[in-house]
């Protein structure tokens, strides 16, 4: 029997391609070409599965044009690149890559918070530019992490990882807001207190965004929310572009409505709002929160595991629309 055909839409670890080749005829994109939607559709013809990353959009148009497609396996925990409703309607399984990146991403959230609050990149640019000629009593004086109030918006696995680092490592007071409040045992483990969104904005010295993107979450932080924050506060976005109104944030940073921001994700990335590039009090990184080598390998292997399991008749590990599995069984 011939092997099922799959597409790997972006370049990934060669050892993961080799694993996939044990089970499938693989069309890979190891040259990491950027494909238009039409080019993606053309390459998906005859494919039973696709390995995607967060930038590869699978929507109703793709699904209608690729009737042989059975599974889309995302190498990301976030899946706002999938139209899940359309996938379920088309009977196409979606999987993501949760858990394996939780601690690495929480580490990065803290790294970005510390770099932002302690003005690390801004001061390094100053040094590299040869501007450091003498010590100054308030030179790059930022805000403290230890003992400060850490606000977390969205309290899933990554949010909980950040809360634990803040509470246990830095003696921070942790407050959070999310759609569904944690149970008492988890709140105790994270030493985190549930508050309203308004209270979170008003009280946080450092606010970290870790909520998933959905159209309802678009511009959760805009001009009005930034105005509710302390002028000494820092804002960290490791969630998704579009959750923050980047144009409004650039204005708030320039006017010092808040002290600083650290951003790993952007509206319309890899483009970055030009105004953010001209304000000094923002730390900018290119969507690398999960980018430790072991974690990226684990994410790629989990996406591969989902493809291998599902297309060889076993249960996928991390299905997003299990209704598709139930329908296939019926
Ligand atoms: C990925 C992410 O690197 O997992 C996610 O949701 O945002 C990142 O870890 C990115 O989406 C590429 O797939």
Short mmCIF file of C-alpha atoms and ligand atoms in Angstrom, two decimals:
data_model
loop_
_atom_site.label_atom_id
_atom_site.label_comp_id
_atom_site.label_asym_id
_atom_site.label_seq_id
_atom_site.Cartn_x
_atom_site.Cartn_y
_atom_site.Cartn_z
CA UNK A 1 0.00 0.00 0.00
CA UNK A 2 1.37 3.44 -0.88
CA UNK A 3 2.14 5.83 1.93
CA UNK A 4 -0.18 8.81 2.54
CA UNK A 5 1.14 12.11 1.21
CA UNK A 6 1.70 15.06 3.52
CA UNK A 7 2.98 18.62 3.19
CA UNK A 8 5.30 20.34 5.67
CA UNK A 9 4.58 24.02 5.05
CA UNK A 10 7.72 25.53 6.63
CA UNK A 11 11.31 24.44 7.20
CA UNK A 12 11.70 22.29 10.32
CA UNK A 13 14.29 20.07 11.99
CA UNK A 14 15.67 17.50 9.48
CA UNK A 15 15.24 14.73 12.06
CA UNK A 16 11.51 15.49 12.22
CA UNK A 17 11.24 15.33 8.42
CA UNK A 18 13.09 11.97 8.60
CA UNK A 19 10.57 10.67 11.16
CA UNK A 20 7.68 11.76 8.96
CA UNK A 21 9.28 10.07 5.94
CA UNK A 22 9.13 6.72 7.74
CA UNK A 23 5.33 6.94 7.47
CA UNK A 24 4.53 9.33 4.64
CA UNK A 25 5.54 10.60 1.25
CA UNK A 26 6.62 14.03 2.41
CA UNK A 27 6.71 17.25 0.42
CA UNK A 28 8.82 19.52 2.62
CA UNK A 29 9.69 23.20 2.36
CA UNK A 30 13.23 23.05 3.70
CA UNK A 31 14.10 26.11 1.56
CA UNK A 32 11.53 27.90 3.78
CA UNK A 33 9.86 29.65 0.86
CA UNK A 34 6.99 31.99 1.65
CA UNK A 35 3.90 30.74 -0.16
CA UNK A 36 0.80 32.66 -1.11
CA UNK A 37 -2.56 31.07 -0.24
CA UNK A 38 -2.83 29.92 -3.90
CA UNK A 39 0.64 28.31 -3.74
CA UNK A 40 -0.25 26.57 -0.47
CA UNK A 41 -3.46 25.25 -2.04
CA UNK A 42 -1.55 24.02 -5.10
CA UNK A 43 0.94 22.13 -2.92
CA UNK A 44 -1.81 20.65 -0.77
CA UNK A 45 -3.41 18.85 -3.72
CA UNK A 46 -3.55 15.13 -2.95
CA UNK A 47 -2.19 15.60 0.59
CA UNK A 48 -3.90 13.86 3.51
CA UNK A 49 -2.10 15.95 6.12
CA UNK A 50 -0.28 19.21 6.59
CA UNK A 51 2.29 20.28 9.17
CA UNK A 52 1.75 24.00 9.81
CA UNK A 53 3.23 26.75 11.94
CA UNK A 54 1.41 29.74 13.39
CA UNK A 55 1.75 31.78 10.20
CA UNK A 56 0.08 29.25 7.88
CA UNK A 57 -3.60 30.05 7.51
CA UNK A 58 -6.05 27.18 7.01
CA UNK A 59 -9.49 28.57 6.24
CA UNK A 60 -12.69 27.65 4.42
CA UNK A 61 -11.15 28.56 1.04
CA UNK A 62 -8.19 26.19 1.58
CA UNK A 63 -10.45 23.42 2.87
CA UNK A 64 -12.85 23.71 -0.09
CA UNK A 65 -9.93 23.53 -2.52
CA UNK A 66 -8.29 20.52 -0.79
CA UNK A 67 -10.94 17.82 -0.35
CA UNK A 68 -8.36 15.10 0.40
CA UNK A 69 -7.02 16.91 3.47
CA UNK A 70 -7.78 15.06 6.74
CA UNK A 71 -5.54 16.68 9.37
CA UNK A 72 -3.72 19.97 10.01
CA UNK A 73 -1.09 19.68 12.75
CA UNK A 74 0.09 23.03 14.11
CA UNK A 75 3.57 23.39 15.61
CA UNK A 76 2.20 25.99 18.04
CA UNK A 77 -0.06 26.04 21.07
CA UNK A 78 -1.99 29.01 19.60
CA UNK A 79 -4.19 28.16 16.62
CA UNK A 80 -5.74 31.42 15.50
CA UNK A 81 -4.30 30.59 12.06
CA UNK A 82 -6.95 27.83 11.87
CA UNK A 83 -10.61 28.46 11.14
CA UNK A 84 -11.63 25.73 13.56
CA UNK A 85 -15.34 26.01 12.78
CA UNK A 86 -14.68 25.53 9.07
CA UNK A 87 -12.32 22.64 9.78
CA UNK A 88 -14.88 20.88 11.94
CA UNK A 89 -17.59 21.44 9.32
CA UNK A 90 -15.27 19.99 6.66
CA UNK A 91 -14.43 16.98 8.89
CA UNK A 92 -10.74 17.97 9.03
CA UNK A 93 -8.92 17.32 12.31
CA UNK A 94 -6.92 20.17 13.87
CA UNK A 95 -4.17 19.58 16.43
CA UNK A 96 -1.90 22.00 18.29
CA UNK A 97 1.29 21.66 20.37
CA UNK A 98 0.49 22.53 23.99
CA UNK A 99 2.37 21.78 27.23
CA UNK A 100 5.82 21.15 25.73
CA UNK A 101 6.44 24.91 25.49
CA UNK A 102 4.88 26.07 28.76
CA UNK A 103 7.99 26.47 30.92
CA UNK A 104 10.21 27.82 28.13
CA UNK A 105 7.61 30.42 27.24
CA UNK A 106 7.10 31.39 30.88
CA UNK A 107 10.89 31.77 31.21
CA UNK A 108 10.84 34.12 28.24
CA UNK A 109 7.94 36.13 29.64
CA UNK A 110 10.06 36.78 32.67
CA UNK A 111 13.16 37.56 30.61
CA UNK A 112 11.19 40.13 28.61
CA UNK A 113 9.69 41.58 31.78
CA UNK A 114 13.11 41.99 33.38
CA UNK A 115 14.70 43.42 30.23
CA UNK A 116 11.85 45.93 29.98
CA UNK A 117 11.57 46.99 33.61
CA UNK A 118 15.36 47.27 34.01
CA UNK A 119 15.83 48.93 30.59
CA UNK A 120 18.43 46.42 29.43
CA UNK A 121 18.21 46.82 25.64
CA UNK A 122 17.84 50.60 25.81
CA UNK A 123 21.00 50.87 27.93
CA UNK A 124 22.89 48.43 25.70
CA UNK A 125 22.09 50.54 22.62
CA UNK A 126 23.40 53.58 24.53
CA UNK A 127 26.62 51.75 25.39
CA UNK A 128 27.15 50.40 21.86
CA UNK A 129 26.58 53.87 20.44
CA UNK A 130 29.58 55.09 22.47
CA UNK A 131 27.42 57.38 24.60
CA UNK A 132 28.59 56.03 27.97
CA UNK A 133 31.08 58.60 29.16
CA UNK A 134 30.29 58.77 32.90
CA UNK A 135 28.12 57.23 35.63
CA UNK A 136 24.84 58.98 36.49
CA UNK A 137 22.72 58.60 39.63
CA UNK A 138 19.55 57.97 37.63
CA UNK A 139 21.09 56.56 34.48
CA UNK A 140 18.66 53.93 33.12
CA UNK A 141 16.97 53.69 36.51
CA UNK A 142 13.96 51.44 35.96
CA UNK A 143 11.44 49.75 38.20
CA UNK A 144 11.86 46.80 40.55
CA UNK A 145 10.62 43.31 39.90
CA UNK A 146 11.00 41.85 43.41
CA UNK A 147 8.16 42.74 45.72
CA UNK A 148 6.18 44.44 42.92
CA UNK A 149 2.60 43.59 41.91
CA UNK A 150 2.57 41.26 38.91
CA UNK A 151 -0.64 41.31 36.88
CA UNK A 152 -1.44 38.46 34.51
CA UNK A 153 -4.20 38.64 31.91
CA UNK A 154 -5.12 35.12 30.75
CA UNK A 155 -4.26 32.43 33.26
CA UNK A 156 -3.68 29.24 31.28
CA UNK A 157 -0.63 27.05 31.65
CA UNK A 158 1.85 29.75 30.59
CA UNK A 159 0.20 32.37 32.81
CA UNK A 160 0.44 29.99 35.75
CA UNK A 161 4.14 29.41 34.99
CA UNK A 162 4.74 33.16 35.07
CA UNK A 163 2.76 33.54 38.30
CA UNK A 164 4.84 30.85 40.02
CA UNK A 165 8.09 32.44 38.89
CA UNK A 166 6.93 35.82 40.18
CA UNK A 167 5.51 34.64 43.49
CA UNK A 168 8.07 32.02 44.45
CA UNK A 169 11.19 33.43 42.78
CA UNK A 170 10.78 37.19 43.21
CA UNK A 171 8.39 37.58 46.12
CA UNK A 172 5.86 39.36 43.92
CA UNK A 173 2.22 39.89 44.76
CA UNK A 174 0.36 38.17 41.91
CA UNK A 175 -3.07 39.23 40.68
CA UNK A 176 -4.80 37.89 37.59
CA UNK A 177 -7.87 38.10 35.44
CA UNK A 178 -9.15 35.46 33.04
CA UNK A 179 -12.42 34.17 31.60
CA UNK A 180 -12.64 31.18 33.93
CA UNK A 181 -11.21 31.63 37.40
CA UNK A 182 -8.72 28.99 38.63
CA UNK A 183 -9.84 26.60 41.34
CA UNK A 184 -8.69 27.31 44.88
CA UNK A 185 -5.88 24.72 44.80
CA UNK A 186 -4.35 26.20 41.63
CA UNK A 187 -4.71 29.75 42.97
CA UNK A 188 -2.83 28.65 46.09
CA UNK A 189 -0.11 26.95 44.03
CA UNK A 190 0.36 30.12 41.96
CA UNK A 191 -0.18 32.40 45.00
CA UNK A 192 -2.41 34.39 42.69
CA UNK A 193 -5.51 36.43 43.55
CA UNK A 194 -8.37 36.80 41.07
CA UNK A 195 -9.40 40.42 40.37
CA UNK A 196 -11.57 42.23 37.82
CA UNK A 197 -9.94 43.47 34.62
CA UNK A 198 -10.28 47.08 35.81
CA UNK A 199 -8.55 46.26 39.10
CA UNK A 200 -5.82 44.36 37.27
CA UNK A 201 -5.09 47.35 35.02
CA UNK A 202 -5.11 49.80 37.91
CA UNK A 203 -2.99 47.79 40.36
CA UNK A 204 -0.36 45.98 38.28
CA UNK A 205 3.21 47.30 38.37
CA UNK A 206 3.93 44.84 35.58
CA UNK A 207 1.18 43.44 33.38
CA UNK A 208 1.86 40.30 31.33
CA UNK A 209 -0.57 39.29 28.55
CA UNK A 210 -0.92 35.55 27.95
CA UNK A 211 -4.47 35.18 26.67
CA UNK A 212 -5.25 33.37 23.39
CA UNK A 213 -6.23 35.48 20.38
CA UNK A 214 -9.80 35.42 19.16
CA UNK A 215 -11.77 38.13 17.37
CA UNK A 216 -13.36 38.92 20.76
CA UNK A 217 -9.88 39.51 22.23
CA UNK A 218 -8.91 41.99 19.48
CA UNK A 219 -7.48 45.17 21.04
CA UNK A 220 -8.14 43.96 24.58
CA UNK A 221 -5.51 46.55 25.45
CA UNK A 222 -6.19 49.83 23.65
CA UNK A 223 -5.94 53.52 24.52
CA UNK A 224 -8.64 53.31 27.22
CA UNK A 225 -6.98 50.36 28.99
CA UNK A 226 -3.51 51.90 28.76
CA UNK A 227 -4.95 55.03 30.39
CA UNK A 228 -6.10 52.89 33.33
CA UNK A 229 -2.55 51.65 34.01
CA UNK A 230 0.00 53.25 36.35
CA UNK A 231 2.43 55.68 34.69
CA UNK A 232 5.22 53.58 36.19
CA UNK A 233 3.83 50.29 34.82
CA UNK A 234 5.34 47.96 32.25
CA UNK A 235 3.27 45.96 29.74
CA UNK A 236 4.49 42.64 28.33
CA UNK A 237 2.80 40.94 25.35
CA UNK A 238 3.85 37.33 24.70
CA UNK A 239 0.33 36.32 23.63
CA UNK A 240 -0.56 37.33 20.07
CA UNK A 241 -0.43 40.36 17.89
CA UNK A 242 -3.79 42.11 17.75
CA UNK A 243 -4.48 41.72 21.46
CA UNK A 244 -2.76 45.10 21.90
CA UNK A 245 -3.56 48.11 19.75
CA UNK A 246 0.05 48.70 18.73
CA UNK A 247 -0.58 52.23 17.43
CA UNK A 248 -2.23 53.24 20.73
CA UNK A 249 0.62 51.61 22.65
CA UNK A 250 3.24 53.61 20.73
CA UNK A 251 1.37 56.81 21.66
CA UNK A 252 1.17 55.74 25.33
CA UNK A 253 4.89 54.94 25.41
CA UNK A 254 5.81 58.24 23.80
CA UNK A 255 3.57 60.18 26.21
CA UNK A 256 4.77 58.06 29.17
CA UNK A 257 1.19 57.05 29.98
CA UNK A 258 2.97 53.83 30.94
CA UNK A 259 6.71 53.51 31.56
CA UNK A 260 7.70 50.76 29.15
CA UNK A 261 6.61 47.75 27.14
CA UNK A 262 8.14 44.44 26.05
CA UNK A 263 6.64 42.91 22.92
CA UNK A 264 7.31 39.51 21.34
CA UNK A 265 4.22 39.58 19.10
CA UNK A 266 2.80 42.24 16.79
CA UNK A 267 -0.26 43.12 14.74
CA UNK A 268 0.51 42.00 11.19
CA UNK A 269 3.91 40.47 12.09
CA UNK A 270 6.55 40.16 10.79
CA UNK A 271 5.77 43.82 10.08
CA UNK A 272 6.13 46.01 13.17
CA UNK A 273 4.21 49.26 13.59
CA UNK A 274 6.73 51.95 12.55
CA UNK A 275 5.95 54.12 15.59
CA UNK A 276 7.08 51.29 17.91
CA UNK A 277 10.48 51.33 16.20
CA UNK A 278 11.03 54.97 17.11
CA UNK A 279 10.14 54.92 20.83
CA UNK A 280 13.03 54.05 23.14
CA UNK A 281 11.05 52.57 26.03
CA UNK A 282 10.02 49.35 24.30
CA UNK A 283 11.87 46.04 24.03
CA UNK A 284 11.08 44.26 20.76
CA UNK A 285 11.72 40.58 19.98
CA UNK A 286 10.68 38.60 16.86
CA UNK A 287 8.16 36.08 18.28
CA UNK A 288 10.76 33.91 20.02
CA UNK A 289 9.11 33.14 23.38
CA UNK A 290 9.12 29.38 22.73
CA UNK A 291 12.49 29.43 20.98
CA UNK A 292 14.77 27.21 23.00
CA UNK A 293 16.16 24.42 20.82
CA UNK A 294 14.84 21.56 22.98
CA UNK A 295 11.37 23.12 23.12
CA UNK A 296 11.14 23.88 19.41
CA UNK A 297 12.19 20.26 18.73
CA UNK A 298 9.55 18.99 21.16
CA UNK A 299 6.89 21.15 19.47
CA UNK A 300 7.85 19.86 16.03
CA UNK A 301 7.86 16.26 17.28
CA UNK A 302 4.44 16.70 18.85
CA UNK A 303 3.02 18.00 15.56
CA UNK A 304 4.64 15.03 13.80
CA UNK A 305 3.28 12.61 16.44
CA UNK A 306 -0.23 13.94 15.78
CA UNK A 307 0.13 13.39 12.03
CA UNK A 308 1.61 9.92 12.45
CA UNK A 309 -0.98 8.79 15.00
CA UNK A 310 -4.03 10.07 13.16
CA UNK A 311 -3.02 8.99 9.67
CA UNK A 312 -2.05 5.51 10.88
CA UNK A 313 -5.42 5.00 12.56
CA UNK A 314 -4.49 5.84 16.16
CA UNK A 315 -5.76 8.55 18.49
CA UNK A 316 -4.10 11.94 17.95
CA UNK A 317 -2.39 13.31 21.08
CA UNK A 318 -3.71 16.86 21.18
CA UNK A 319 -6.86 17.24 19.07
CA UNK A 320 -8.58 20.65 18.99
CA UNK A 321 -11.85 19.51 17.41
CA UNK A 322 -12.40 15.96 18.70
CA UNK A 323 -15.93 16.11 17.28
CA UNK A 324 -14.28 15.22 13.97
CA UNK A 325 -12.99 11.97 15.53
CA UNK A 326 -16.42 11.09 16.89
CA UNK A 327 -17.98 11.77 13.46
CA UNK A 328 -15.35 9.55 11.78
CA UNK A 329 -16.14 6.73 14.23
CA UNK A 330 -19.91 6.92 13.77
C1 LIG B 1 5.33 29.53 17.85
C2 LIG B 1 3.54 30.41 19.43
O1 LIG B 1 6.70 29.67 17.76
O2 LIG B 1 3.01 28.24 20.14
C3 LIG B 1 2.59 29.35 19.84
O3 LIG B 1 1.38 29.62 19.88
O4 LIG B 1 3.18 31.53 19.33
C4 LIG B 1 4.98 30.11 19.18
O5 LIG B 1 5.42 29.23 20.16
C5 LIG B 1 4.73 30.14 16.61
O6 LIG B 1 3.34 30.20 16.63
C6 LIG B 1 5.16 29.33 15.39
O7 LIG B 1 4.40 28.19 15.18
#
